[in-house]
Amino acid sequence: VTVINLADESSYTDGNAENPERVNTPNDLIYCIYTSGTTGQPKGVMNRHTGLINRIMWMHDRYPLSETGKILQKTTYTFDVSVWEIIWWSLVGASVVMLVPGGEKDPEIISRTIIDNEITTLHFVPSMLNMFLAYLEDNQNIADEMVSIEHIFASGEALPKETVHKMYEILSKHKNLLLSNFYGPTE
């Protein structure tokens, strides 16, 4: 294991300061993710740089993220949604806030992170969105503090109409809040 001692500048500043040679092309693979998709049979889906950038730029054109936008990165890296959470902000000059490990299952931690960091953009699987809304329904004072949220994306499962109505009811003080229902970006 290589250890980098941040107190000793020479341990990480020695070396070639030139930009590395460009060896990748837009058609090279950027990642492979496993999905069962619509078949129910797991399969590896290889994704190219061009596909990823196309997907993120489509999302940005359709749902612009401003430079003051803050994405909550709460999705495990094994789920394809994590890709836009991790990368989108960096392409448009916005910010990302990393949720504490394990916090994705705790509506109280998610709520506090949204409020404390003025999160504008986040994602939920509909079943987790229901749990989050149930927590907010019991804690309306916390819901009322979430004034920074501009956009919630949902994907990975069917989004019931009742959940949509409940979200807008509980977060009714958010006049500009938009909920967008997607499916997986890998598909």
mmCIF file of C-alpha atoms in Angstrom:
data_model
loop_
_atom_site.group_PDB
_atom_site.id
_atom_site.type_symbol
_atom_site.label_atom_id
_atom_site.label_comp_id
_atom_site.label_asym_id
_atom_site.label_seq_id
_atom_site.Cartn_x
_atom_site.Cartn_y
_atom_site.Cartn_z
ATOM 1 C CA VAL A 1 0.000 0.000 0.000
ATOM 2 C CA THR A 2 1.350 3.401 -0.973
ATOM 3 C CA VAL A 3 1.015 5.976 1.790
ATOM 4 C CA ILE A 4 0.989 9.669 0.938
ATOM 5 C CA ASN A 5 1.910 11.837 3.891
ATOM 6 C CA LEU A 6 0.132 15.142 3.273
ATOM 7 C CA ALA A 7 2.368 16.866 5.828
ATOM 8 C CA ASP A 8 5.397 16.034 3.662
ATOM 9 C CA GLU A 9 4.876 17.909 0.395
ATOM 10 C CA SER A 10 7.699 16.100 -1.342
ATOM 11 C CA SER A 11 5.773 12.831 -1.031
ATOM 12 C CA TYR A 12 3.209 14.002 -3.552
ATOM 13 C CA THR A 13 4.768 16.888 -5.472
ATOM 14 C CA ASP A 14 7.804 15.085 -6.873
ATOM 15 C CA GLY A 15 7.446 13.847 -10.405
ATOM 16 C CA ASN A 16 6.610 14.999 -13.884
ATOM 17 C CA ALA A 17 4.406 18.129 -13.920
ATOM 18 C CA GLU A 18 3.562 17.779 -17.634
ATOM 19 C CA ASN A 19 0.102 16.773 -18.728
ATOM 20 C CA PRO A 20 -0.071 13.067 -19.510
ATOM 21 C CA GLU A 21 -0.339 11.939 -23.104
ATOM 22 C CA ARG A 22 -3.921 11.601 -24.329
ATOM 23 C CA VAL A 23 -4.537 7.935 -24.922
ATOM 24 C CA ASN A 24 -8.310 7.692 -24.571
ATOM 25 C CA THR A 25 -10.846 8.446 -27.273
ATOM 26 C CA PRO A 26 -14.561 9.239 -27.001
ATOM 27 C CA ASN A 27 -15.366 5.695 -28.157
ATOM 28 C CA ASP A 28 -13.368 4.022 -25.382
ATOM 29 C CA LEU A 29 -15.211 2.317 -22.570
ATOM 30 C CA ILE A 30 -15.664 4.392 -19.443
ATOM 31 C CA TYR A 31 -17.383 1.831 -17.220
ATOM 32 C CA CYS A 32 -19.281 -1.435 -17.169
ATOM 33 C CA ILE A 33 -22.342 -1.803 -14.972
ATOM 34 C CA TYR A 34 -24.511 -4.828 -14.343
ATOM 35 C CA THR A 35 -28.252 -4.571 -14.755
ATOM 36 C CA SER A 36 -31.150 -6.948 -15.087
ATOM 37 C CA GLY A 37 -32.970 -4.354 -17.149
ATOM 38 C CA THR A 38 -36.302 -5.497 -18.447
ATOM 39 C CA THR A 39 -35.241 -9.141 -18.871
ATOM 40 C CA GLY A 40 -34.661 -9.989 -15.208
ATOM 41 C CA GLN A 41 -31.367 -11.636 -16.233
ATOM 42 C CA PRO A 42 -28.237 -9.791 -15.026
ATOM 43 C CA LYS A 43 -25.922 -8.663 -17.788
ATOM 44 C CA GLY A 44 -22.906 -6.408 -18.036
ATOM 45 C CA VAL A 45 -23.523 -3.266 -20.059
ATOM 46 C CA MET A 46 -20.390 -1.564 -21.366
ATOM 47 C CA ASN A 47 -20.678 2.206 -21.617
ATOM 48 C CA ARG A 48 -18.532 4.507 -23.718
ATOM 49 C CA HIS A 49 -17.418 8.055 -22.960
ATOM 50 C CA THR A 50 -19.699 9.312 -25.756
ATOM 51 C CA GLY A 51 -22.765 7.611 -24.292
ATOM 52 C CA LEU A 52 -22.126 8.942 -20.811
ATOM 53 C CA ILE A 53 -21.503 12.503 -21.974
ATOM 54 C CA ASN A 54 -24.527 12.335 -24.288
ATOM 55 C CA ARG A 55 -26.729 11.198 -21.389
ATOM 56 C CA ILE A 56 -25.457 13.842 -18.966
ATOM 57 C CA MET A 57 -25.620 16.683 -21.498
ATOM 58 C CA TRP A 58 -29.161 15.648 -22.504
ATOM 59 C CA MET A 59 -30.108 15.753 -18.831
ATOM 60 C CA HIS A 60 -28.435 19.137 -18.405
ATOM 61 C CA ASP A 61 -30.132 20.592 -21.504
ATOM 62 C CA ARG A 62 -33.539 19.292 -20.367
ATOM 63 C CA TYR A 63 -33.115 20.004 -16.624
ATOM 64 C CA PRO A 64 -30.397 22.658 -16.288
ATOM 65 C CA LEU A 65 -28.212 22.601 -13.209
ATOM 66 C CA SER A 66 -26.889 26.067 -12.374
ATOM 67 C CA GLU A 67 -23.426 26.839 -11.059
ATOM 68 C CA THR A 68 -25.026 27.326 -7.644
ATOM 69 C CA GLY A 69 -26.705 23.917 -7.868
ATOM 70 C CA LYS A 70 -25.799 21.195 -5.385
ATOM 71 C CA ILE A 71 -26.359 17.516 -6.088
ATOM 72 C CA LEU A 72 -26.707 15.106 -3.185
ATOM 73 C CA GLN A 73 -24.619 12.036 -4.047
ATOM 74 C CA LYS A 74 -26.379 9.334 -2.060
ATOM 75 C CA THR A 75 -26.656 6.462 -4.510
ATOM 76 C CA THR A 76 -24.321 3.495 -4.186
ATOM 77 C CA TYR A 77 -21.746 3.368 -6.979
ATOM 78 C CA THR A 78 -23.109 -0.015 -8.100
ATOM 79 C CA PHE A 79 -26.360 1.612 -9.233
ATOM 80 C CA ASP A 80 -26.254 3.429 -12.583
ATOM 81 C CA VAL A 81 -27.876 6.590 -11.172
ATOM 82 C CA SER A 82 -24.685 7.207 -9.192
ATOM 83 C CA VAL A 83 -22.875 8.016 -12.448
ATOM 84 C CA TRP A 84 -24.731 11.275 -13.097
ATOM 85 C CA GLU A 85 -24.654 12.149 -9.394
ATOM 86 C CA ILE A 86 -20.872 11.784 -9.402
ATOM 87 C CA ILE A 87 -20.108 13.448 -12.752
ATOM 88 C CA TRP A 88 -22.842 15.912 -13.819
ATOM 89 C CA TRP A 89 -21.935 18.672 -11.368
ATOM 90 C CA SER A 90 -18.280 18.699 -12.476
ATOM 91 C CA LEU A 91 -19.164 19.281 -16.135
ATOM 92 C CA VAL A 92 -21.260 22.385 -15.448
ATOM 93 C CA GLY A 93 -19.453 24.053 -12.537
ATOM 94 C CA ALA A 94 -21.966 23.088 -9.848
ATOM 95 C CA SER A 95 -21.251 21.229 -6.571
ATOM 96 C CA VAL A 96 -21.735 17.793 -5.094
ATOM 97 C CA VAL A 97 -22.305 16.828 -1.466
ATOM 98 C CA MET A 98 -21.464 13.269 -0.481
ATOM 99 C CA LEU A 99 -23.929 11.678 1.923
ATOM 100 C CA VAL A 100 -22.354 9.820 4.842
ATOM 101 C CA PRO A 101 -21.993 6.072 4.131
ATOM 102 C CA GLY A 102 -25.206 4.264 5.071
ATOM 103 C CA GLY A 103 -27.131 7.539 5.206
ATOM 104 C CA GLU A 104 -29.082 6.678 2.066
ATOM 105 C CA LYS A 105 -31.354 4.467 4.167
ATOM 106 C CA ASP A 106 -32.059 7.077 6.845
ATOM 107 C CA PRO A 107 -34.601 9.820 6.030
ATOM 108 C CA GLU A 108 -33.425 11.872 9.024
ATOM 109 C CA ILE A 109 -29.812 11.927 7.778
ATOM 110 C CA ILE A 110 -30.958 12.716 4.239
ATOM 111 C CA SER A 111 -33.175 15.545 5.521
ATOM 112 C CA ARG A 112 -30.467 17.081 7.686
ATOM 113 C CA THR A 113 -27.966 16.883 4.802
ATOM 114 C CA ILE A 114 -30.415 18.583 2.423
ATOM 115 C CA ILE A 115 -31.080 21.405 4.881
ATOM 116 C CA ASP A 116 -27.513 21.896 6.117
ATOM 117 C CA ASN A 117 -25.999 21.892 2.619
ATOM 118 C CA GLU A 118 -28.829 23.586 0.699
ATOM 119 C CA ILE A 119 -29.163 20.672 -1.726
ATOM 120 C CA THR A 120 -30.987 21.566 -4.946
ATOM 121 C CA THR A 121 -30.973 18.244 -6.819
ATOM 122 C CA LEU A 122 -31.348 14.645 -5.702
ATOM 123 C CA HIS A 123 -32.561 11.204 -6.706
ATOM 124 C CA PHE A 124 -34.795 8.616 -5.082
ATOM 125 C CA VAL A 125 -35.903 5.147 -5.993
ATOM 126 C CA PRO A 126 -39.704 5.470 -5.575
ATOM 127 C CA SER A 127 -39.850 3.065 -2.609
ATOM 128 C CA MET A 128 -37.243 5.181 -0.763
ATOM 129 C CA LEU A 129 -39.057 8.352 -1.799
ATOM 130 C CA ASN A 130 -42.141 6.928 -0.062
ATOM 131 C CA MET A 131 -40.137 6.302 3.127
ATOM 132 C CA PHE A 132 -38.672 9.810 2.932
ATOM 133 C CA LEU A 133 -42.129 11.345 2.467
ATOM 134 C CA ALA A 134 -43.540 9.323 5.371
ATOM 135 C CA TYR A 135 -40.768 10.733 7.568
ATOM 136 C CA LEU A 136 -41.489 14.280 6.367
ATOM 137 C CA GLU A 137 -45.214 13.798 6.869
ATOM 138 C CA ASP A 138 -44.487 13.033 10.546
ATOM 139 C CA ASN A 139 -41.999 15.936 10.697
ATOM 140 C CA GLN A 140 -43.602 18.724 8.667
ATOM 141 C CA ASN A 141 -41.385 21.310 10.367
ATOM 142 C CA ILE A 142 -38.362 19.600 8.768
ATOM 143 C CA ALA A 143 -40.108 19.467 5.378
ATOM 144 C CA ASP A 144 -40.753 23.196 5.650
ATOM 145 C CA GLU A 145 -37.002 23.823 6.098
ATOM 146 C CA MET A 146 -36.133 22.134 2.792
ATOM 147 C CA VAL A 147 -36.520 25.293 0.742
ATOM 148 C CA SER A 148 -33.435 24.694 -1.412
ATOM 149 C CA ILE A 149 -34.770 21.642 -3.286
ATOM 150 C CA GLU A 150 -35.461 22.411 -6.935
ATOM 151 C CA HIS A 151 -35.444 19.000 -8.554
ATOM 152 C CA ILE A 152 -36.093 15.435 -7.463
ATOM 153 C CA PHE A 153 -35.473 12.626 -9.936
ATOM 154 C CA ALA A 154 -37.045 9.196 -9.492
ATOM 155 C CA SER A 155 -36.089 5.999 -11.302
ATOM 156 C CA GLY A 156 -35.506 2.280 -10.922
ATOM 157 C CA GLU A 157 -39.115 1.372 -10.084
ATOM 158 C CA ALA A 158 -42.621 2.380 -11.028
ATOM 159 C CA LEU A 159 -43.542 5.769 -9.563
ATOM 160 C CA PRO A 160 -47.111 5.608 -8.247
ATOM 161 C CA LYS A 161 -49.339 8.624 -8.900
ATOM 162 C CA GLU A 162 -50.142 8.701 -5.175
ATOM 163 C CA THR A 163 -46.447 9.244 -4.372
ATOM 164 C CA VAL A 164 -46.289 12.203 -6.752
ATOM 165 C CA HIS A 165 -49.351 13.817 -5.156
ATOM 166 C CA LYS A 166 -48.019 13.151 -1.654
ATOM 167 C CA MET A 167 -44.646 14.706 -2.483
ATOM 168 C CA TYR A 168 -46.181 17.909 -3.814
ATOM 169 C CA GLU A 169 -48.539 18.071 -0.836
ATOM 170 C CA ILE A 170 -45.816 17.617 1.799
ATOM 171 C CA LEU A 171 -43.332 19.904 0.050
ATOM 172 C CA SER A 172 -46.018 22.436 -0.956
ATOM 173 C CA LYS A 173 -43.922 25.408 0.210
ATOM 174 C CA HIS A 174 -41.524 24.641 -2.664
ATOM 175 C CA LYS A 175 -43.254 26.495 -5.478
ATOM 176 C CA ASN A 176 -40.568 25.671 -8.048
ATOM 177 C CA LEU A 177 -39.996 22.019 -7.108
ATOM 178 C CA LEU A 178 -40.053 19.608 -10.026
ATOM 179 C CA LEU A 179 -40.276 15.813 -9.850
ATOM 180 C CA SER A 180 -39.045 13.939 -12.929
ATOM 181 C CA ASN A 181 -39.650 10.247 -13.421
ATOM 182 C CA PHE A 182 -36.869 8.408 -15.315
ATOM 183 C CA TYR A 183 -35.885 4.842 -15.886
ATOM 184 C CA GLY A 184 -32.310 3.569 -15.599
ATOM 185 C CA PRO A 185 -29.710 5.438 -17.686
ATOM 186 C CA THR A 186 -27.983 2.159 -18.568
ATOM 187 C CA GLU A 187 -31.032 0.962 -20.482
#
